[in-house]
């Protein structure tokens, strides 16, 4: 087999990191900008494959500094940190890890849904602070079963969320770029129309330039002061400033967020709000799912190296 130089961009799961180092002699790109620049100037031409995660990816500048790049193997289903436009133009293959994380990400969407409406985390803090003893019963929450739920982006993960919420007797509707002919849920023609017709809007759309700030002030306004927003997709899909402003002004009932615009930074204003549940982007973060993602990442790499094509291609 011909030898292909593999570059690791960003930290990876230890098992993935060990495999690519042992099997393919992968070299890690330095983390600091100065070290990176020097490394790429000297070695940039050598690499044909990058293995990275959705958190890092291969952005425009890095891709340009790798003139012989042929494949980007991405750990994670989201690949919005990789410049897919340049990849397409240059005929670079990009793979991701779809499907294996659907269950866990959908579980976290439901966890946020239940937590925000029933105030599970807030009530937990109430007990820990001794408020149950000192102040008596916890204030009433909002019923979670049987609500109208709008799903923005009815892709692989969105569909699993919908299925889970059917078990809670919810009325599901959705908006995607196009209506889907294999689902019976009502289609809303726009995010605003979807938000106007539901109690809880769940964002499950892929990140990237096409979905940037899809949930803007207009969508939040349509959701209204009784409405809730759940986001397990990407922070970039929501206009975070508009969201924070609406929450502070009481123009939205609450939000459950696993993702943020500038992770790991979370808007300071959200930290003191009890109607908001904040998670550190852990949707796929279980031993089982991360192991499956690692297997698929390595399978894509092996397939590319032995056949020239990947198993789960984005491009
Ligand atoms: C990962 C994710 O945390 O798959 C994705 O798109 O957001 C998560 O599963 C992340 O990609 C790993 O870097």
PDB file of N, CA and C in Angstrom, residues 12-98:
ATOM      1  N   UNK A  12      -8.049  14.511  19.583  1.00  0.00           N
ATOM      2  CA  UNK A  12      -9.039  13.495  19.217  1.00  0.00           C
ATOM      3  C   UNK A  12      -9.168  12.526  20.383  1.00  0.00           C
ATOM      4  N   UNK A  13     -10.194  11.691  20.354  1.00  0.00           N
ATOM      5  CA  UNK A  13     -10.321  10.657  21.394  1.00  0.00           C
ATOM      6  C   UNK A  13      -9.027   9.869  21.444  1.00  0.00           C
ATOM      7  N   UNK A  14      -8.556   9.524  22.639  1.00  0.00           N
ATOM      8  CA  UNK A  14      -7.287   8.802  22.742  1.00  0.00           C
ATOM      9  C   UNK A  14      -7.207   7.569  21.841  1.00  0.00           C
ATOM     10  N   UNK A  15      -8.303   6.815  21.722  1.00  0.00           N
ATOM     11  CA  UNK A  15      -8.250   5.597  20.892  1.00  0.00           C
ATOM     12  C   UNK A  15      -8.028   5.947  19.414  1.00  0.00           C
ATOM     13  N   UNK A  16      -8.647   7.030  18.965  1.00  0.00           N
ATOM     14  CA  UNK A  16      -8.491   7.444  17.565  1.00  0.00           C
ATOM     15  C   UNK A  16      -7.070   7.959  17.342  1.00  0.00           C
ATOM     16  N   UNK A  17      -6.644   8.775  18.292  1.00  0.00           N
ATOM     17  CA  UNK A  17      -5.304   9.352  18.200  1.00  0.00           C
ATOM     18  C   UNK A  17      -4.235   8.258  18.146  1.00  0.00           C
ATOM     19  N   UNK A  18      -4.383   7.254  19.047  1.00  0.00           N
ATOM     20  CA  UNK A  18      -3.397   6.158  19.063  1.00  0.00           C
ATOM     21  C   UNK A  18      -3.424   5.387  17.753  1.00  0.00           C
ATOM     22  N   UNK A  19      -4.612   5.066  17.271  1.00  0.00           N
ATOM     23  CA  UNK A  19      -4.711   4.270  16.033  1.00  0.00           C
ATOM     24  C   UNK A  19      -4.074   4.989  14.858  1.00  0.00           C
ATOM     25  N   UNK A  20      -4.388   6.282  14.715  1.00  0.00           N
ATOM     26  CA  UNK A  20      -3.855   6.954  13.517  1.00  0.00           C
ATOM     27  C   UNK A  20      -2.351   7.166  13.622  1.00  0.00           C
ATOM     28  N   UNK A  21      -1.865   7.282  14.847  1.00  0.00           N
ATOM     29  CA  UNK A  21      -0.420   7.444  15.018  1.00  0.00           C
ATOM     30  C   UNK A  21       0.282   6.117  14.742  1.00  0.00           C
ATOM     31  N   UNK A  22      -0.254   5.046  15.343  1.00  0.00           N
ATOM     32  CA  UNK A  22       0.406   3.745  15.175  1.00  0.00           C
ATOM     33  C   UNK A  22       0.274   3.206  13.753  1.00  0.00           C
ATOM     34  N   UNK A  23      -0.942   3.277  13.205  1.00  0.00           N
ATOM     35  CA  UNK A  23      -1.168   2.658  11.887  1.00  0.00           C
ATOM     36  C   UNK A  23      -0.653   3.505  10.737  1.00  0.00           C
ATOM     37  N   UNK A  24      -0.773   4.834  10.869  1.00  0.00           N
ATOM     38  CA  UNK A  24      -0.454   5.672   9.707  1.00  0.00           C
ATOM     39  C   UNK A  24       0.618   6.719   9.985  1.00  0.00           C
ATOM     40  N   UNK A  25       1.206   6.653  11.172  1.00  0.00           N
ATOM     41  CA  UNK A  25       2.255   7.620  11.518  1.00  0.00           C
ATOM     42  C   UNK A  25       1.760   9.049  11.477  1.00  0.00           C
ATOM     43  N   UNK A  26       0.485   9.248  11.858  1.00  0.00           N
ATOM     44  CA  UNK A  26      -0.075  10.609  11.795  1.00  0.00           C
ATOM     45  C   UNK A  26       0.734  11.575  12.648  1.00  0.00           C
ATOM     46  N   UNK A  27       0.818  12.804  12.160  1.00  0.00           N
ATOM     47  CA  UNK A  27       1.558  13.859  12.843  1.00  0.00           C
ATOM     48  C   UNK A  27       0.532  14.892  13.267  1.00  0.00           C
ATOM     49  N   UNK A  28       0.715  15.460  14.455  1.00  0.00           N
ATOM     50  CA  UNK A  28      -0.271  16.440  14.944  1.00  0.00           C
ATOM     51  C   UNK A  28       0.148  17.865  14.610  1.00  0.00           C
ATOM     52  N   UNK A  29      -0.786  18.621  14.085  1.00  0.00           N
ATOM     53  CA  UNK A  29      -0.540  20.047  13.814  1.00  0.00           C
ATOM     54  C   UNK A  29      -0.347  20.765  15.153  1.00  0.00           C
ATOM     55  N   UNK A  30       0.708  21.592  15.292  1.00  0.00           N
ATOM     56  CA  UNK A  30       0.877  22.324  16.557  1.00  0.00           C
ATOM     57  C   UNK A  30      -0.375  23.160  16.855  1.00  0.00           C
ATOM     58  N   UNK A  31      -0.654  23.355  18.137  1.00  0.00           N
ATOM     59  CA  UNK A  31      -1.860  24.106  18.520  1.00  0.00           C
ATOM     60  C   UNK A  31      -1.672  25.620  18.422  1.00  0.00           C
ATOM     61  N   UNK A  32      -0.438  26.097  18.687  1.00  0.00           N
ATOM     62  CA  UNK A  32      -0.240  27.554  18.722  1.00  0.00           C
ATOM     63  C   UNK A  32      -0.065  28.111  17.304  1.00  0.00           C
ATOM     64  N   UNK A  33      -0.643  29.295  17.059  1.00  0.00           N
ATOM     65  CA  UNK A  33      -0.631  29.868  15.707  1.00  0.00           C
ATOM     66  C   UNK A  33       0.763  30.005  15.099  1.00  0.00           C
ATOM     67  N   UNK A  34       1.752  30.415  15.907  1.00  0.00           N
ATOM     68  CA  UNK A  34       3.101  30.613  15.351  1.00  0.00           C
ATOM     69  C   UNK A  34       3.700  29.264  14.947  1.00  0.00           C
ATOM     70  N   UNK A  35       3.551  28.277  15.832  1.00  0.00           N
ATOM     71  CA  UNK A  35       4.063  26.927  15.548  1.00  0.00           C
ATOM     72  C   UNK A  35       3.378  26.336  14.330  1.00  0.00           C
ATOM     73  N   UNK A  36       2.096  26.623  14.207  1.00  0.00           N
ATOM     74  CA  UNK A  36       1.302  26.106  13.083  1.00  0.00           C
ATOM     75  C   UNK A  36       1.817  26.655  11.752  1.00  0.00           C
ATOM     76  N   UNK A  37       2.063  27.956  11.759  1.00  0.00           N
ATOM     77  CA  UNK A  37       2.489  28.630  10.530  1.00  0.00           C
ATOM     78  C   UNK A  37       3.811  28.048  10.028  1.00  0.00           C
ATOM     79  N   UNK A  38       4.750  27.905  10.960  1.00  0.00           N
ATOM     80  CA  UNK A  38       6.068  27.377  10.622  1.00  0.00           C
ATOM     81  C   UNK A  38       5.941  25.921  10.140  1.00  0.00           C
ATOM     82  N   UNK A  39       5.148  25.139  10.869  1.00  0.00           N
ATOM     83  CA  UNK A  39       4.947  23.724  10.535  1.00  0.00           C
ATOM     84  C   UNK A  39       4.370  23.596   9.121  1.00  0.00           C
ATOM     85  N   UNK A  40       3.373  24.419   8.827  1.00  0.00           N
ATOM     86  CA  UNK A  40       2.701  24.309   7.523  1.00  0.00           C
ATOM     87  C   UNK A  40       3.610  24.786   6.386  1.00  0.00           C
ATOM     88  N   UNK A  41       4.437  25.799   6.691  1.00  0.00           N
ATOM     89  CA  UNK A  41       5.368  26.306   5.668  1.00  0.00           C
ATOM     90  C   UNK A  41       6.354  25.195   5.272  1.00  0.00           C
ATOM     91  N   UNK A  42       6.814  24.458   6.283  1.00  0.00           N
ATOM     92  CA  UNK A  42       7.811  23.418   6.021  1.00  0.00           C
ATOM     93  C   UNK A  42       7.169  22.120   5.511  1.00  0.00           C
ATOM     94  N   UNK A  43       6.033  21.707   6.144  1.00  0.00           N
ATOM     95  CA  UNK A  43       5.488  20.371   5.870  1.00  0.00           C
ATOM     96  C   UNK A  43       4.153  20.366   5.136  1.00  0.00           C
ATOM     97  N   UNK A  44       3.562  21.542   4.896  1.00  0.00           N
ATOM     98  CA  UNK A  44       2.203  21.613   4.348  1.00  0.00           C
ATOM     99  C   UNK A  44       1.973  20.751   3.118  1.00  0.00           C
ATOM    100  N   UNK A  45       2.968  20.649   2.255  1.00  0.00           N
ATOM    101  CA  UNK A  45       2.802  19.918   0.990  1.00  0.00           C
ATOM    102  C   UNK A  45       2.735  18.404   1.184  1.00  0.00           C
ATOM    103  N   UNK A  46       3.179  17.965   2.379  1.00  0.00           N
ATOM    104  CA  UNK A  46       3.329  16.516   2.573  1.00  0.00           C
ATOM    105  C   UNK A  46       1.989  15.800   2.802  1.00  0.00           C
ATOM    106  N   UNK A  47       0.994  16.526   3.282  1.00  0.00           N
ATOM    107  CA  UNK A  47      -0.193  15.819   3.788  1.00  0.00           C
ATOM    108  C   UNK A  47      -1.311  15.666   2.751  1.00  0.00           C
ATOM    109  N   UNK A  48      -1.808  14.424   2.692  1.00  0.00           N
ATOM    110  CA  UNK A  48      -2.898  14.124   1.768  1.00  0.00           C
ATOM    111  C   UNK A  48      -4.233  13.953   2.517  1.00  0.00           C
ATOM    112  N   UNK A  49      -4.112  13.593   3.814  1.00  0.00           N
ATOM    113  CA  UNK A  49      -5.328  13.338   4.604  1.00  0.00           C
ATOM    114  C   UNK A  49      -5.241  14.095   5.928  1.00  0.00           C
ATOM    115  N   UNK A  50      -6.373  14.689   6.336  1.00  0.00           N
ATOM    116  CA  UNK A  50      -6.482  15.262   7.686  1.00  0.00           C
ATOM    117  C   UNK A  50      -7.525  14.458   8.449  1.00  0.00           C
ATOM    118  N   UNK A  51      -7.211  14.138   9.704  1.00  0.00           N
ATOM    119  CA  UNK A  51      -8.219  13.594  10.613  1.00  0.00           C
ATOM    120  C   UNK A  51      -8.452  14.673  11.666  1.00  0.00           C
ATOM    121  N   UNK A  52      -9.718  15.040  11.838  1.00  0.00           N
ATOM    122  CA  UNK A  52     -10.037  16.143  12.744  1.00  0.00           C
ATOM    123  C   UNK A  52     -11.386  15.874  13.402  1.00  0.00           C
ATOM    124  N   UNK A  53     -11.832  16.820  14.223  1.00  0.00           N
ATOM    125  CA  UNK A  53     -13.164  16.679  14.818  1.00  0.00           C
ATOM    126  C   UNK A  53     -13.996  17.876  14.403  1.00  0.00           C
ATOM    127  N   UNK A  54     -15.311  17.762  14.613  1.00  0.00           N
ATOM    128  CA  UNK A  54     -16.208  18.856  14.260  1.00  0.00           C
ATOM    129  C   UNK A  54     -15.826  20.151  14.967  1.00  0.00           C
ATOM    130  N   UNK A  55     -15.192  20.024  16.106  1.00  0.00           N
ATOM    131  CA  UNK A  55     -14.829  21.206  16.871  1.00  0.00           C
ATOM    132  C   UNK A  55     -13.728  22.014  16.165  1.00  0.00           C
ATOM    133  N   UNK A  56     -12.820  21.334  15.495  1.00  0.00           N
ATOM    134  CA  UNK A  56     -11.687  22.016  14.843  1.00  0.00           C
ATOM    135  C   UNK A  56     -11.895  22.134  13.332  1.00  0.00           C
ATOM    136  N   UNK A  57     -11.946  21.020  12.647  1.00  0.00           N
ATOM    137  CA  UNK A  57     -12.169  21.056  11.206  1.00  0.00           C
ATOM    138  C   UNK A  57     -10.995  21.623  10.439  1.00  0.00           C
ATOM    139  N   UNK A  58     -11.205  21.742   9.127  1.00  0.00           N
ATOM    140  CA  UNK A  58     -10.176  22.320   8.264  1.00  0.00           C
ATOM    141  C   UNK A  58     -10.781  23.570   7.632  1.00  0.00           C
ATOM    142  N   UNK A  59     -10.495  24.706   8.252  1.00  0.00           N
ATOM    143  CA  UNK A  59     -11.011  25.986   7.758  1.00  0.00           C
ATOM    144  C   UNK A  59     -10.280  26.419   6.495  1.00  0.00           C
ATOM    145  N   UNK A  60     -10.719  27.551   5.941  1.00  0.00           N
ATOM    146  CA  UNK A  60     -10.203  28.024   4.643  1.00  0.00           C
ATOM    147  C   UNK A  60      -8.680  28.163   4.622  1.00  0.00           C
ATOM    148  N   UNK A  61      -8.105  28.802   5.644  1.00  0.00           N
ATOM    149  CA  UNK A  61      -6.665  29.062   5.631  1.00  0.00           C
ATOM    150  C   UNK A  61      -5.869  27.773   5.741  1.00  0.00           C
ATOM    151  N   UNK A  62      -6.290  26.909   6.643  1.00  0.00           N
ATOM    152  CA  UNK A  62      -5.564  25.643   6.817  1.00  0.00           C
ATOM    153  C   UNK A  62      -5.646  24.823   5.525  1.00  0.00           C
ATOM    154  N   UNK A  63      -6.832  24.796   4.927  1.00  0.00           N
ATOM    155  CA  UNK A  63      -6.988  24.015   3.688  1.00  0.00           C
ATOM    156  C   UNK A  63      -6.068  24.570   2.591  1.00  0.00           C
ATOM    157  N   UNK A  64      -6.001  25.888   2.513  1.00  0.00           N
ATOM    158  CA  UNK A  64      -5.122  26.502   1.499  1.00  0.00           C
ATOM    159  C   UNK A  64      -3.660  26.174   1.760  1.00  0.00           C
ATOM    160  N   UNK A  65      -3.306  25.980   3.025  1.00  0.00           N
ATOM    161  CA  UNK A  65      -1.909  25.690   3.372  1.00  0.00           C
ATOM    162  C   UNK A  65      -1.565  24.210   3.164  1.00  0.00           C
ATOM    163  N   UNK A  66      -2.557  23.429   2.721  1.00  0.00           N
ATOM    164  CA  UNK A  66      -2.335  21.997   2.465  1.00  0.00           C
ATOM    165  C   UNK A  66      -2.637  21.726   0.978  1.00  0.00           C
ATOM    166  N   UNK A  67      -1.718  22.078   0.088  1.00  0.00           N
ATOM    167  CA  UNK A  67      -2.033  22.036  -1.350  1.00  0.00           C
ATOM    168  C   UNK A  67      -2.287  20.630  -1.896  1.00  0.00           C
ATOM    169  N   UNK A  68      -1.803  19.609  -1.195  1.00  0.00           N
ATOM    170  CA  UNK A  68      -2.012  18.239  -1.698  1.00  0.00           C
ATOM    171  C   UNK A  68      -3.084  17.475  -0.927  1.00  0.00           C
ATOM    172  N   UNK A  69      -3.891  18.214  -0.174  1.00  0.00           N
ATOM    173  CA  UNK A  69      -4.939  17.564   0.617  1.00  0.00           C
ATOM    174  C   UNK A  69      -5.961  16.889  -0.299  1.00  0.00           C
ATOM    175  N   UNK A  70      -6.305  15.630   0.038  1.00  0.00           N
ATOM    176  CA  UNK A  70      -7.275  14.885  -0.772  1.00  0.00           C
ATOM    177  C   UNK A  70      -8.507  14.474   0.041  1.00  0.00           C
ATOM    178  N   UNK A  71      -8.325  14.368   1.388  1.00  0.00           N
ATOM    179  CA  UNK A  71      -9.467  13.909   2.197  1.00  0.00           C
ATOM    180  C   UNK A  71      -9.440  14.513   3.593  1.00  0.00           C
ATOM    181  N   UNK A  72     -10.633  14.872   4.076  1.00  0.00           N
ATOM    182  CA  UNK A  72     -10.803  15.329   5.459  1.00  0.00           C
ATOM    183  C   UNK A  72     -11.710  14.308   6.142  1.00  0.00           C
ATOM    184  N   UNK A  73     -11.165  13.644   7.159  1.00  0.00           N
ATOM    185  CA  UNK A  73     -11.926  12.625   7.889  1.00  0.00           C
ATOM    186  C   UNK A  73     -12.355  13.268   9.198  1.00  0.00           C
ATOM    187  N   UNK A  74     -13.673  13.478   9.337  1.00  0.00           N
ATOM    188  CA  UNK A  74     -14.197  14.265  10.453  1.00  0.00           C
ATOM    189  C   UNK A  74     -14.864  13.381  11.498  1.00  0.00           C
ATOM    190  N   UNK A  75     -14.414  13.534  12.737  1.00  0.00           N
ATOM    191  CA  UNK A  75     -15.051  12.869  13.882  1.00  0.00           C
ATOM    192  C   UNK A  75     -16.198  13.760  14.321  1.00  0.00           C
ATOM    193  N   UNK A  76     -17.429  13.322  14.086  1.00  0.00           N
ATOM    194  CA  UNK A  76     -18.601  14.144  14.400  1.00  0.00           C
ATOM    195  C   UNK A  76     -19.484  14.215  13.170  1.00  0.00           C
ATOM    196  N   UNK A  77     -20.782  14.407  13.395  1.00  0.00           N
ATOM    197  CA  UNK A  77     -21.682  14.501  12.241  1.00  0.00           C
ATOM    198  C   UNK A  77     -21.614  15.895  11.627  1.00  0.00           C
ATOM    199  N   UNK A  78     -21.402  16.916  12.468  1.00  0.00           N
ATOM    200  CA  UNK A  78     -21.336  18.294  11.976  1.00  0.00           C
ATOM    201  C   UNK A  78     -19.957  18.578  11.405  1.00  0.00           C
ATOM    202  N   UNK A  79     -19.930  19.259  10.278  1.00  0.00           N
ATOM    203  CA  UNK A  79     -18.643  19.539   9.626  1.00  0.00           C
ATOM    204  C   UNK A  79     -18.569  21.018   9.233  1.00  0.00           C
ATOM    205  N   UNK A  80     -19.300  21.851   9.984  1.00  0.00           N
ATOM    206  CA  UNK A  80     -19.372  23.273   9.648  1.00  0.00           C
ATOM    207  C   UNK A  80     -18.060  24.014   9.877  1.00  0.00           C
ATOM    208  N   UNK A  81     -17.107  23.402  10.571  1.00  0.00           N
ATOM    209  CA  UNK A  81     -15.805  24.053  10.754  1.00  0.00           C
ATOM    210  C   UNK A  81     -14.871  23.783   9.577  1.00  0.00           C
ATOM    211  N   UNK A  82     -15.308  22.924   8.666  1.00  0.00           N
ATOM    212  CA  UNK A  82     -14.503  22.635   7.473  1.00  0.00           C
ATOM    213  C   UNK A  82     -15.038  23.438   6.297  1.00  0.00           C
ATOM    214  N   UNK A  83     -14.116  23.994   5.512  1.00  0.00           N
ATOM    215  CA  UNK A  83     -14.514  24.809   4.368  1.00  0.00           C
ATOM    216  C   UNK A  83     -14.933  23.882   3.212  1.00  0.00           C
ATOM    217  N   UNK A  84     -16.207  23.506   3.223  1.00  0.00           N
ATOM    218  CA  UNK A  84     -16.678  22.545   2.222  1.00  0.00           C
ATOM    219  C   UNK A  84     -16.733  23.141   0.817  1.00  0.00           C
ATOM    220  N   UNK A  85     -16.878  24.457   0.743  1.00  0.00           N
ATOM    221  CA  UNK A  85     -16.912  25.081  -0.589  1.00  0.00           C
ATOM    222  C   UNK A  85     -15.545  24.898  -1.266  1.00  0.00           C
ATOM    223  N   UNK A  86     -14.485  25.192  -0.510  1.00  0.00           N
ATOM    224  CA  UNK A  86     -13.138  25.014  -1.076  1.00  0.00           C
ATOM    225  C   UNK A  86     -12.863  23.523  -1.351  1.00  0.00           C
ATOM    226  N   UNK A  87     -13.334  22.675  -0.428  1.00  0.00           N
ATOM    227  CA  UNK A  87     -13.122  21.233  -0.603  1.00  0.00           C
ATOM    228  C   UNK A  87     -13.785  20.771  -1.908  1.00  0.00           C
ATOM    229  N   UNK A  88     -15.013  21.239  -2.134  1.00  0.00           N
ATOM    230  CA  UNK A  88     -15.742  20.841  -3.349  1.00  0.00           C
ATOM    231  C   UNK A  88     -14.986  21.315  -4.590  1.00  0.00           C
ATOM    232  N   UNK A  89     -14.535  22.546  -4.532  1.00  0.00           N
ATOM    233  CA  UNK A  89     -13.811  23.139  -5.668  1.00  0.00           C
ATOM    234  C   UNK A  89     -12.534  22.359  -5.989  1.00  0.00           C
ATOM    235  N   UNK A  90     -11.856  21.901  -4.929  1.00  0.00           N
ATOM    236  CA  UNK A  90     -10.584  21.212  -5.125  1.00  0.00           C
ATOM    237  C   UNK A  90     -10.737  19.696  -5.229  1.00  0.00           C
ATOM    238  N   UNK A  91     -11.973  19.209  -5.161  1.00  0.00           N
ATOM    239  CA  UNK A  91     -12.202  17.763  -5.257  1.00  0.00           C
ATOM    240  C   UNK A  91     -11.719  16.997  -4.033  1.00  0.00           C
ATOM    241  N   UNK A  92     -11.746  17.678  -2.888  1.00  0.00           N
ATOM    242  CA  UNK A  92     -11.321  17.019  -1.637  1.00  0.00           C
ATOM    243  C   UNK A  92     -12.523  16.297  -1.027  1.00  0.00           C
ATOM    244  N   UNK A  93     -12.320  15.027  -0.678  1.00  0.00           N
ATOM    245  CA  UNK A  93     -13.372  14.233  -0.031  1.00  0.00           C
ATOM    246  C   UNK A  93     -13.499  14.653   1.436  1.00  0.00           C
ATOM    247  N   UNK A  94     -14.745  14.759   1.920  1.00  0.00           N
ATOM    248  CA  UNK A  94     -14.965  15.036   3.342  1.00  0.00           C
ATOM    249  C   UNK A  94     -15.911  13.974   3.883  1.00  0.00           C
ATOM    250  N   UNK A  95     -15.542  13.357   5.013  1.00  0.00           N
ATOM    251  CA  UNK A  95     -16.455  12.382   5.625  1.00  0.00           C
ATOM    252  C   UNK A  95     -16.850  12.856   7.015  1.00  0.00           C
ATOM    253  N   UNK A  96     -17.987  12.352   7.502  1.00  0.00           N
ATOM    254  CA  UNK A  96     -18.435  12.645   8.876  1.00  0.00           C
ATOM    255  C   UNK A  96     -18.907  11.339   9.530  1.00  0.00           C
ATOM    256  N   UNK A  97     -19.522  11.447  10.705  1.00  0.00           N
ATOM    257  CA  UNK A  97     -19.976  10.220  11.390  1.00  0.00           C
ATOM    258  C   UNK A  97     -21.491  10.292  11.629  1.00  0.00           C
ATOM    259  N   UNK A  98     -22.290  10.157  10.573  1.00  0.00           N
ATOM    260  CA  UNK A  98     -23.743  10.261  10.737  1.00  0.00           C
ATOM    261  C   UNK A  98     -24.349   9.024  11.418  1.00  0.00           C
TER     262      UNK A  98
END
